[in-house]
Amino acid sequence: MIVLFSSCKSSHSTVSNSDKKTIQLCDDLVDNATDNIGSPYKFGGTTKNGFDCSGLVYTSYKKEAIILPRTSLEMSNYGKRIKKEEARKADLIFFKTGGSSKINHVGLIVEAKNNDIKFIHSSTQKGVIVSSLNESYYKKAFSHINRPTE
């Protein structure tokens, strides 16, 4: 298994060309997702006309020629599971919402700092938005974080 990206943290004073490419990829993935803020929720959706949560993540990665599984449950088994404290930009964050015992929601991390994780996702009520893991709803529903690998 080849690691797609090892870290999107850019606080190093000297950054190799490989690290620069990784940082750029992570920035591009987040930009792809945030370009859709305000799009409505649509079950099965993968366009600005409407996204479901996994459709937003799938489409954001596909734009960079990275093909992820299509559903949040399938995505939750893809890549390397990491600790919350190791979360980085462009990692995938998973939830079990509405009392579900299975993964049924995914977001793309846009920022992880100051004991908070902000992620972009498509919510059924508000469409594509950025939320915080510190919000009680998401804190309660949180399952895990994966770093995609190839």
PDB file of C-alpha atoms in Angstrom:
ATOM      1  CA  MET A   1       0.000   0.000   0.000  1.00  0.00           C
ATOM      2  CA  ILE A   2       1.374   3.400  -0.978  1.00  0.00           C
ATOM      3  CA  VAL A   3       0.505   6.381   1.169  1.00  0.00           C
ATOM      4  CA  LEU A   4      -1.354   8.968  -0.881  1.00  0.00           C
ATOM      5  CA  PHE A   5      -0.372  11.745   1.463  1.00  0.00           C
ATOM      6  CA  SER A   6       1.257  11.479   4.818  1.00  0.00           C
ATOM      7  CA  SER A   7       0.450  14.869   6.273  1.00  0.00           C
ATOM      8  CA  CYS A   8      -0.995  18.149   5.174  1.00  0.00           C
ATOM      9  CA  LYS A   9       0.639  20.104   7.946  1.00  0.00           C
ATOM     10  CA  SER A  10       2.732  22.957   6.580  1.00  0.00           C
ATOM     11  CA  SER A  11       4.426  24.368   9.667  1.00  0.00           C
ATOM     12  CA  HIS A  12       7.905  23.074   8.823  1.00  0.00           C
ATOM     13  CA  SER A  13      10.570  25.674   8.120  1.00  0.00           C
ATOM     14  CA  THR A  14      12.114  23.549   5.368  1.00  0.00           C
ATOM     15  CA  VAL A  15       9.687  21.721   3.143  1.00  0.00           C
ATOM     16  CA  SER A  16      10.764  19.168   0.532  1.00  0.00           C
ATOM     17  CA  ASN A  17       9.321  19.169  -2.975  1.00  0.00           C
ATOM     18  CA  SER A  18       7.393  16.011  -2.093  1.00  0.00           C
ATOM     19  CA  ASP A  19       5.922  17.728   0.972  1.00  0.00           C
ATOM     20  CA  LYS A  20       5.053  20.786  -1.126  1.00  0.00           C
ATOM     21  CA  LYS A  21       3.126  18.557  -3.549  1.00  0.00           C
ATOM     22  CA  THR A  22       1.302  16.915  -0.649  1.00  0.00           C
ATOM     23  CA  ILE A  23       0.418  20.262   0.907  1.00  0.00           C
ATOM     24  CA  GLN A  24      -0.816  21.520  -2.474  1.00  0.00           C
ATOM     25  CA  LEU A  25      -2.917  18.384  -2.971  1.00  0.00           C
ATOM     26  CA  CYS A  26      -4.543  18.823   0.442  1.00  0.00           C
ATOM     27  CA  ASP A  27      -5.233  22.492  -0.272  1.00  0.00           C
ATOM     28  CA  ASP A  28      -6.730  21.576  -3.653  1.00  0.00           C
ATOM     29  CA  LEU A  29      -8.966  18.895  -2.119  1.00  0.00           C
ATOM     30  CA  VAL A  30     -10.313  21.362   0.438  1.00  0.00           C
ATOM     31  CA  ASP A  31     -10.744  24.054  -2.252  1.00  0.00           C
ATOM     32  CA  ASN A  32     -12.688  21.573  -4.407  1.00  0.00           C
ATOM     33  CA  ALA A  33     -15.100  20.950  -1.541  1.00  0.00           C
ATOM     34  CA  THR A  34     -15.425  24.560  -0.354  1.00  0.00           C
ATOM     35  CA  ASP A  35     -16.238  25.693  -3.898  1.00  0.00           C
ATOM     36  CA  ASN A  36     -19.576  23.968  -3.271  1.00  0.00           C
ATOM     37  CA  ILE A  37     -20.556  25.762  -0.055  1.00  0.00           C
ATOM     38  CA  GLY A  38     -24.217  26.683  -0.291  1.00  0.00           C
ATOM     39  CA  SER A  39     -25.156  23.864  -2.667  1.00  0.00           C
ATOM     40  CA  PRO A  40     -28.293  22.079  -1.493  1.00  0.00           C
ATOM     41  CA  TYR A  41     -28.496  18.557  -0.107  1.00  0.00           C
ATOM     42  CA  LYS A  42     -29.657  15.930  -2.599  1.00  0.00           C
ATOM     43  CA  PHE A  43     -29.613  12.204  -1.888  1.00  0.00           C
ATOM     44  CA  GLY A  44     -27.190  10.584  -4.338  1.00  0.00           C
ATOM     45  CA  GLY A  45     -26.112  14.016  -5.602  1.00  0.00           C
ATOM     46  CA  THR A  46     -22.654  14.736  -6.998  1.00  0.00           C
ATOM     47  CA  THR A  47     -23.091  18.182  -8.572  1.00  0.00           C
ATOM     48  CA  LYS A  48     -23.628  21.803  -7.508  1.00  0.00           C
ATOM     49  CA  ASN A  49     -27.330  21.122  -8.075  1.00  0.00           C
ATOM     50  CA  GLY A  50     -27.143  18.968  -4.956  1.00  0.00           C
ATOM     51  CA  PHE A  51     -24.753  16.758  -2.992  1.00  0.00           C
ATOM     52  CA  ASP A  52     -25.151  14.090  -0.406  1.00  0.00           C
ATOM     53  CA  CYS A  53     -22.299  13.852   2.100  1.00  0.00           C
ATOM     54  CA  SER A  54     -20.345  11.120   0.345  1.00  0.00           C
ATOM     55  CA  GLY A  55     -21.045  12.669  -3.054  1.00  0.00           C
ATOM     56  CA  LEU A  56     -19.326  15.873  -1.951  1.00  0.00           C
ATOM     57  CA  VAL A  57     -16.254  14.013  -0.688  1.00  0.00           C
ATOM     58  CA  TYR A  58     -16.187  11.639  -3.664  1.00  0.00           C
ATOM     59  CA  THR A  59     -16.416  14.516  -6.167  1.00  0.00           C
ATOM     60  CA  SER A  60     -13.772  16.610  -4.356  1.00  0.00           C
ATOM     61  CA  TYR A  61     -11.275  13.750  -4.532  1.00  0.00           C
ATOM     62  CA  LYS A  62     -12.250  12.682  -8.064  1.00  0.00           C
ATOM     63  CA  LYS A  63     -11.371  16.175  -9.323  1.00  0.00           C
ATOM     64  CA  GLU A  64      -7.772  15.352  -8.286  1.00  0.00           C
ATOM     65  CA  ALA A  65      -7.935  11.947 -10.059  1.00  0.00           C
ATOM     66  CA  ILE A  66      -8.335  10.093  -6.752  1.00  0.00           C
ATOM     67  CA  ILE A  67     -11.217   7.636  -6.783  1.00  0.00           C
ATOM     68  CA  LEU A  68     -12.699   6.869  -3.387  1.00  0.00           C
ATOM     69  CA  PRO A  69     -15.531   4.445  -2.673  1.00  0.00           C
ATOM     70  CA  ARG A  70     -18.907   6.116  -3.245  1.00  0.00           C
ATOM     71  CA  THR A  71     -20.697   5.704   0.101  1.00  0.00           C
ATOM     72  CA  SER A  72     -19.762   6.965   3.559  1.00  0.00           C
ATOM     73  CA  LEU A  73     -19.827   3.412   4.926  1.00  0.00           C
ATOM     74  CA  GLU A  74     -17.449   2.170   2.207  1.00  0.00           C
ATOM     75  CA  MET A  75     -15.220   5.241   2.644  1.00  0.00           C
ATOM     76  CA  SER A  76     -14.997   4.534   6.373  1.00  0.00           C
ATOM     77  CA  ASN A  77     -13.057   1.356   5.612  1.00  0.00           C
ATOM     78  CA  TYR A  78     -10.713   3.077   3.134  1.00  0.00           C
ATOM     79  CA  GLY A  79      -7.311   4.377   4.172  1.00  0.00           C
ATOM     80  CA  LYS A  80      -5.638   4.412   7.544  1.00  0.00           C
ATOM     81  CA  ARG A  81      -7.582   5.122  10.728  1.00  0.00           C
ATOM     82  CA  ILE A  82      -5.865   7.840  12.745  1.00  0.00           C
ATOM     83  CA  LYS A  83      -6.281   9.385  16.173  1.00  0.00           C
ATOM     84  CA  LYS A  84      -8.325  12.557  16.467  1.00  0.00           C
ATOM     85  CA  GLU A  85      -5.179  14.388  17.670  1.00  0.00           C
ATOM     86  CA  GLU A  86      -3.410  13.454  14.406  1.00  0.00           C
ATOM     87  CA  ALA A  87      -6.152  14.850  12.144  1.00  0.00           C
ATOM     88  CA  ARG A  88      -5.019  16.992   9.226  1.00  0.00           C
ATOM     89  CA  LYS A  89      -6.552  18.958   6.388  1.00  0.00           C
ATOM     90  CA  ALA A  90      -8.158  16.657   3.779  1.00  0.00           C
ATOM     91  CA  ASP A  91      -8.569  13.674   6.128  1.00  0.00           C
ATOM     92  CA  LEU A  92     -12.025  12.105   6.184  1.00  0.00           C
ATOM     93  CA  ILE A  93     -14.173  12.325   9.327  1.00  0.00           C
ATOM     94  CA  PHE A  94     -16.995   9.841   9.935  1.00  0.00           C
ATOM     95  CA  PHE A  95     -20.178   9.894  11.965  1.00  0.00           C
ATOM     96  CA  LYS A  96     -23.049   7.677  13.068  1.00  0.00           C
ATOM     97  CA  THR A  97     -25.915  10.161  13.023  1.00  0.00           C
ATOM     98  CA  GLY A  98     -29.524   9.859  14.064  1.00  0.00           C
ATOM     99  CA  GLY A  99     -28.822   7.017  16.469  1.00  0.00           C
ATOM    100  CA  SER A 100     -27.489   4.771  13.694  1.00  0.00           C
ATOM    101  CA  SER A 101     -25.168   1.916  14.637  1.00  0.00           C
ATOM    102  CA  LYS A 102     -23.408   2.214  11.244  1.00  0.00           C
ATOM    103  CA  ILE A 103     -21.422   4.984   9.600  1.00  0.00           C
ATOM    104  CA  ASN A 104     -23.879   7.119   7.649  1.00  0.00           C
ATOM    105  CA  HIS A 105     -22.175  10.509   7.343  1.00  0.00           C
ATOM    106  CA  VAL A 106     -18.769  11.744   6.146  1.00  0.00           C
ATOM    107  CA  GLY A 107     -17.016  15.083   5.947  1.00  0.00           C
ATOM    108  CA  LEU A 108     -13.692  16.421   4.712  1.00  0.00           C
ATOM    109  CA  ILE A 109     -11.504  18.095   7.319  1.00  0.00           C
ATOM    110  CA  VAL A 110     -10.676  21.697   6.431  1.00  0.00           C
ATOM    111  CA  GLU A 111      -8.817  22.590   9.642  1.00  0.00           C
ATOM    112  CA  ALA A 112      -7.584  20.838  12.767  1.00  0.00           C
ATOM    113  CA  LYS A 113      -6.190  23.091  15.471  1.00  0.00           C
ATOM    114  CA  ASN A 114      -6.867  24.549  18.916  1.00  0.00           C
ATOM    115  CA  ASN A 115      -8.614  21.353  20.056  1.00  0.00           C
ATOM    116  CA  ASP A 116     -11.184  21.652  17.289  1.00  0.00           C
ATOM    117  CA  ILE A 117     -11.743  20.001  13.946  1.00  0.00           C
ATOM    118  CA  LYS A 118     -13.654  21.884  11.280  1.00  0.00           C
ATOM    119  CA  PHE A 119     -15.040  19.866   8.388  1.00  0.00           C
ATOM    120  CA  ILE A 120     -17.048  20.471   5.254  1.00  0.00           C
ATOM    121  CA  HIS A 121     -20.003  18.231   4.543  1.00  0.00           C
ATOM    122  CA  SER A 122     -23.459  18.177   3.036  1.00  0.00           C
ATOM    123  CA  SER A 123     -26.107  18.274   5.742  1.00  0.00           C
ATOM    124  CA  THR A 124     -29.667  17.256   5.001  1.00  0.00           C
ATOM    125  CA  GLN A 125     -30.982  20.506   6.501  1.00  0.00           C
ATOM    126  CA  LYS A 126     -28.469  23.136   5.312  1.00  0.00           C
ATOM    127  CA  GLY A 127     -26.679  21.623   2.318  1.00  0.00           C
ATOM    128  CA  VAL A 128     -22.920  22.084   1.958  1.00  0.00           C
ATOM    129  CA  ILE A 129     -21.555  23.819   5.059  1.00  0.00           C
ATOM    130  CA  VAL A 130     -18.553  23.855   7.371  1.00  0.00           C
ATOM    131  CA  SER A 131     -19.202  22.525  10.871  1.00  0.00           C
ATOM    132  CA  SER A 132     -17.164  21.945  14.014  1.00  0.00           C
ATOM    133  CA  LEU A 133     -16.581  18.712  15.872  1.00  0.00           C
ATOM    134  CA  ASN A 134     -17.126  20.785  19.023  1.00  0.00           C
ATOM    135  CA  GLU A 135     -20.826  21.155  18.110  1.00  0.00           C
ATOM    136  CA  SER A 136     -22.691  18.828  20.469  1.00  0.00           C
ATOM    137  CA  TYR A 137     -24.516  16.977  17.655  1.00  0.00           C
ATOM    138  CA  TYR A 138     -21.301  16.062  15.863  1.00  0.00           C
ATOM    139  CA  LYS A 139     -19.329  15.424  19.047  1.00  0.00           C
ATOM    140  CA  LYS A 140     -21.953  12.838  20.052  1.00  0.00           C
ATOM    141  CA  ALA A 141     -22.162  11.240  16.575  1.00  0.00           C
ATOM    142  CA  PHE A 142     -18.369  11.172  15.913  1.00  0.00           C
ATOM    143  CA  SER A 143     -16.966   7.776  14.978  1.00  0.00           C
ATOM    144  CA  HIS A 144     -13.427   8.112  13.579  1.00  0.00           C
ATOM    145  CA  ILE A 145     -11.026   9.744  11.121  1.00  0.00           C
ATOM    146  CA  ASN A 146      -9.265   8.130   8.170  1.00  0.00           C
ATOM    147  CA  ARG A 147      -6.314   9.318   6.148  1.00  0.00           C
ATOM    148  CA  PRO A 148      -6.893   8.116   2.583  1.00  0.00           C
ATOM    149  CA  THR A 149      -4.248   5.867   1.083  1.00  0.00           C
ATOM    150  CA  GLU A 150      -3.808   4.403  -2.338  1.00  0.00           C
TER     151      GLU A 150
END
